[in-house]
Amino acid sequence: RVDGVRVEGDELLKTDDVVFAVGMRALKGLARAPALAALPEFQRFGNLRGTDVLATRLFLDRDVETPYSANACWGFADKVGQTWFNLKELHAPRHDGEPGAVVEVDFYHSGSLLGLSDEAIAQKAKRDLDIMVPAFKSASVIDYAVVKLPEAVNWYFPGSLASCPTTESESFENAYFAGDVVRGLKHASWSQEK
């Protein structure tokens, strides 16, 4: 049973229940905690890992018609996948009257790109879009935002399901797990909807 959680300054917070609402990287970190490392449930978490992600939002000077609002693609950087979203279309009709397009380009397994400057990442995202949808060539980037997320997204790989937790801890009667890393929810996807 978990009776409390120690926080900064060695303060002990008394608990009735504990919910671990964290991703794979954090679970792997918990597996190294001396109080948890001997427990088989937490030992399995040592097999989990996260992957690097870059979230890039481009604000363009004009609207661009796209065939789909959400798109998965690859082949623009070695071993890097990406998705891009026409955010204005996804949120229609809420932003229909606003000028310009807003496009989110997310790069997955993107460790090879993390060292680039934000400007270089925004330029790469725009070049990739220009190739996929030629209509993007007529639009210019007027602003951009880049968020670098090292090891932040769960990386599912063959066999990883066996190392993921269920909602109820096997080790503690009052500990639970939440989030897309949890298995056994009668929901076959690995997604943030969980």
Tab-separated table of C-alpha atoms in Angstrom:
chain	number	residue	atom	x	y	z
A	1	ARG	CA	0.000	0.000	0.000
A	2	VAL	CA	1.223	3.530	-0.811
A	3	ASP	CA	0.756	5.689	2.268
A	4	GLY	CA	2.414	8.839	0.963
A	5	VAL	CA	4.566	10.426	-1.700
A	6	ARG	CA	7.796	12.258	-0.930
A	7	VAL	CA	8.190	15.569	-2.751
A	8	GLU	CA	10.904	18.210	-2.937
A	9	GLY	CA	12.329	19.246	0.388
A	10	ASP	CA	11.657	15.755	1.767
A	11	GLU	CA	8.027	16.659	2.511
A	12	LEU	CA	5.692	13.648	2.747
A	13	LEU	CA	2.219	14.007	1.246
A	14	LYS	CA	-0.225	11.512	2.761
A	15	THR	CA	-2.327	9.722	0.160
A	16	ASP	CA	-5.456	7.628	-0.073
A	17	ASP	CA	-4.731	6.639	-3.670
A	18	VAL	CA	-2.010	7.343	-6.222
A	19	VAL	CA	-2.585	7.686	-9.964
A	20	PHE	CA	0.416	7.508	-12.280
A	21	ALA	CA	-0.792	9.525	-15.303
A	22	VAL	CA	2.514	9.471	-17.174
A	23	GLY	CA	4.012	8.223	-20.421
A	24	MET	CA	6.561	5.536	-21.168
A	25	ARG	CA	9.617	7.677	-20.484
A	26	ALA	CA	8.394	8.567	-16.989
A	27	LEU	CA	7.427	4.958	-16.224
A	28	LYS	CA	10.925	3.882	-17.216
A	29	GLY	CA	12.300	6.493	-14.797
A	30	LEU	CA	10.100	5.133	-12.005
A	31	ALA	CA	11.549	1.689	-12.643
A	32	ARG	CA	14.949	3.008	-11.480
A	33	ALA	CA	13.642	4.258	-8.115
A	34	PRO	CA	15.158	2.058	-5.373
A	35	ALA	CA	11.807	1.551	-3.609
A	36	LEU	CA	10.198	0.291	-6.841
A	37	ALA	CA	13.077	-1.405	-8.714
A	38	ALA	CA	12.606	-4.773	-6.988
A	39	LEU	CA	8.952	-5.075	-8.025
A	40	PRO	CA	8.371	-7.133	-11.233
A	41	GLU	CA	5.672	-4.720	-12.438
A	42	PHE	CA	8.063	-1.766	-12.296
A	43	GLN	CA	10.966	-3.823	-13.666
A	44	ARG	CA	8.932	-4.342	-16.871
A	45	PHE	CA	8.635	-0.575	-17.271
A	46	GLY	CA	12.403	-0.525	-17.831
A	47	ASN	CA	11.707	-1.927	-21.321
A	48	LEU	CA	9.587	1.078	-22.333
A	49	ARG	CA	10.829	4.147	-24.160
A	50	GLY	CA	9.750	7.362	-25.781
A	51	THR	CA	10.520	8.807	-29.179
A	52	ASP	CA	11.519	12.337	-30.134
A	53	VAL	CA	8.911	14.627	-31.670
A	54	LEU	CA	8.998	18.078	-33.232
A	55	ALA	CA	5.727	19.985	-33.378
A	56	THR	CA	5.904	22.762	-35.968
A	57	ARG	CA	3.113	25.245	-36.591
A	58	LEU	CA	3.303	27.402	-39.714
A	59	PHE	CA	1.195	30.533	-40.144
A	60	LEU	CA	0.870	31.331	-43.846
A	61	ASP	CA	-0.072	34.563	-45.577
A	62	ARG	CA	-2.903	32.986	-47.596
A	63	ASP	CA	-5.308	30.100	-47.496
A	64	VAL	CA	-4.214	26.896	-49.198
A	65	GLU	CA	-6.719	24.284	-50.310
A	66	THR	CA	-5.568	20.810	-49.289
A	67	PRO	CA	-6.970	17.442	-50.381
A	68	TYR	CA	-7.222	16.201	-46.777
A	69	SER	CA	-7.160	17.927	-43.400
A	70	ALA	CA	-4.959	15.246	-41.792
A	71	ASN	CA	-2.057	13.547	-43.579
A	72	ALA	CA	0.597	10.970	-42.696
A	73	CYS	CA	3.763	10.952	-44.785
A	74	TRP	CA	7.395	9.869	-44.836
A	75	GLY	CA	10.463	9.943	-47.035
A	76	PHE	CA	11.634	13.517	-46.413
A	77	ALA	CA	14.253	12.684	-43.760
A	78	ASP	CA	15.852	9.303	-43.105
A	79	LYS	CA	13.824	7.278	-40.579
A	80	VAL	CA	11.629	10.273	-39.703
A	81	GLY	CA	7.861	10.086	-40.110
A	82	GLN	CA	5.554	13.038	-40.122
A	83	THR	CA	1.952	14.075	-40.057
A	84	TRP	CA	0.568	17.401	-41.103
A	85	PHE	CA	-2.767	18.996	-40.420
A	86	ASN	CA	-4.663	21.862	-42.006
A	87	LEU	CA	-5.781	23.295	-38.661
A	88	LYS	CA	-8.148	25.853	-40.127
A	89	GLU	CA	-10.019	23.093	-41.939
A	90	LEU	CA	-10.029	20.836	-38.875
A	91	HIS	CA	-11.567	23.622	-36.782
A	92	ALA	CA	-13.999	24.865	-39.452
A	93	PRO	CA	-16.138	26.850	-39.468
A	94	ARG	CA	-14.789	28.568	-36.342
A	95	HIS	CA	-11.846	30.302	-38.091
A	96	ASP	CA	-13.245	30.581	-41.626
A	97	GLY	CA	-13.162	34.380	-41.581
A	98	GLU	CA	-9.517	34.643	-40.526
A	99	PRO	CA	-6.886	35.281	-43.202
A	100	GLY	CA	-4.188	32.769	-44.065
A	101	ALA	CA	-3.663	29.088	-43.453
A	102	VAL	CA	-2.375	27.474	-40.271
A	103	VAL	CA	-0.635	24.152	-40.762
A	104	GLU	CA	0.781	21.843	-38.092
A	105	VAL	CA	3.674	19.633	-39.224
A	106	ASP	CA	4.756	17.047	-36.643
A	107	PHE	CA	7.934	14.999	-37.097
A	108	TYR	CA	8.203	11.645	-35.281
A	109	HIS	CA	11.347	9.668	-34.451
A	110	SER	CA	12.974	13.012	-35.068
A	111	GLY	CA	16.151	12.856	-32.992
A	112	SER	CA	18.189	13.622	-36.109
A	113	LEU	CA	16.351	16.961	-36.445
A	114	LEU	CA	16.317	18.122	-32.797
A	115	GLY	CA	19.637	19.954	-33.151
A	116	LEU	CA	18.372	22.187	-35.964
A	117	SER	CA	17.361	25.763	-35.212
A	118	ASP	CA	13.657	26.562	-35.048
A	119	GLU	CA	14.027	28.553	-38.269
A	120	ALA	CA	15.644	25.594	-40.067
A	121	ILE	CA	12.864	23.280	-38.879
A	122	ALA	CA	10.175	25.706	-40.078
A	123	GLN	CA	11.925	25.977	-43.461
A	124	LYS	CA	12.119	22.179	-43.747
A	125	ALA	CA	8.421	21.829	-42.908
A	126	LYS	CA	7.514	24.383	-45.593
A	127	ARG	CA	9.752	22.681	-48.217
A	128	ASP	CA	8.129	19.329	-47.461
A	129	LEU	CA	4.643	20.828	-47.772
A	130	ASP	CA	5.591	22.476	-51.100
A	131	ILE	CA	6.504	19.040	-52.493
A	132	MET	CA	3.381	17.262	-51.221
A	133	VAL	CA	0.858	19.941	-52.177
A	134	PRO	CA	2.198	22.313	-54.855
A	135	ALA	CA	-0.416	24.936	-53.891
A	136	PHE	CA	1.688	25.632	-50.771
A	137	LYS	CA	4.401	27.145	-53.006
A	138	SER	CA	2.282	30.276	-53.505
A	139	ALA	CA	2.047	30.896	-49.734
A	140	SER	CA	4.704	32.451	-47.514
A	141	VAL	CA	5.408	31.742	-43.859
A	142	ILE	CA	4.630	34.859	-41.820
A	143	ASP	CA	5.194	33.242	-38.418
A	144	TYR	CA	6.005	29.860	-36.939
A	145	ALA	CA	6.289	28.028	-33.641
A	146	VAL	CA	8.437	24.964	-32.966
A	147	VAL	CA	8.229	22.740	-29.906
A	148	LYS	CA	10.991	20.153	-29.390
A	149	LEU	CA	9.918	17.119	-27.376
A	150	PRO	CA	12.808	14.690	-26.778
A	151	GLU	CA	11.619	11.163	-25.865
A	152	ALA	CA	8.189	12.613	-25.108
A	153	VAL	CA	5.848	10.402	-27.118
A	154	ASN	CA	5.268	6.740	-26.364
A	155	TRP	CA	7.158	4.484	-28.741
A	156	TYR	CA	5.223	1.290	-29.330
A	157	PHE	CA	7.313	-1.553	-30.700
A	158	PRO	CA	6.833	-5.325	-31.078
A	159	GLY	CA	6.478	-6.742	-27.575
A	160	SER	CA	5.988	-3.412	-25.799
A	161	LEU	CA	2.402	-4.178	-24.834
A	162	ALA	CA	3.571	-6.821	-22.333
A	163	SER	CA	5.578	-4.158	-20.473
A	164	CYS	CA	2.731	-1.633	-20.282
A	165	PRO	CA	0.712	-1.380	-17.067
A	166	THR	CA	-2.948	-2.192	-16.551
A	167	THR	CA	-5.173	0.392	-14.852
A	168	GLU	CA	-4.738	-1.213	-11.422
A	169	SER	CA	-1.258	-1.718	-10.042
A	170	GLU	CA	-0.121	-5.301	-9.450
A	171	SER	CA	2.127	-4.084	-6.624
A	172	PHE	CA	-0.006	-1.641	-4.647
A	173	GLU	CA	-3.714	-1.931	-3.827
A	174	ASN	CA	-4.226	1.837	-3.978
A	175	ALA	CA	-2.125	2.703	-7.035
A	176	TYR	CA	-3.480	3.122	-10.555
A	177	PHE	CA	-2.230	3.982	-14.027
A	178	ALA	CA	-3.888	6.302	-16.552
A	179	GLY	CA	-3.156	7.404	-20.103
A	180	ASP	CA	-2.481	5.944	-23.495
A	181	VAL	CA	0.249	3.644	-22.158
A	182	VAL	CA	-2.319	1.558	-20.221
A	183	ARG	CA	-3.261	-1.831	-21.691
A	184	GLY	CA	-6.418	-3.884	-21.308
A	185	LEU	CA	-9.020	-1.155	-21.763
A	186	LYS	CA	-11.091	-3.040	-24.373
A	187	HIS	CA	-9.787	-0.426	-26.787
A	188	ALA	CA	-7.297	-1.689	-29.359
A	189	SER	CA	-5.656	1.614	-30.278
A	190	TRP	CA	-2.684	3.260	-28.672
A	191	SER	CA	-3.850	6.798	-28.639
A	192	GLN	CA	-4.541	9.772	-26.435
A	193	GLU	CA	-8.250	8.966	-26.497
A	194	LYS	CA	-7.600	6.455	-23.723
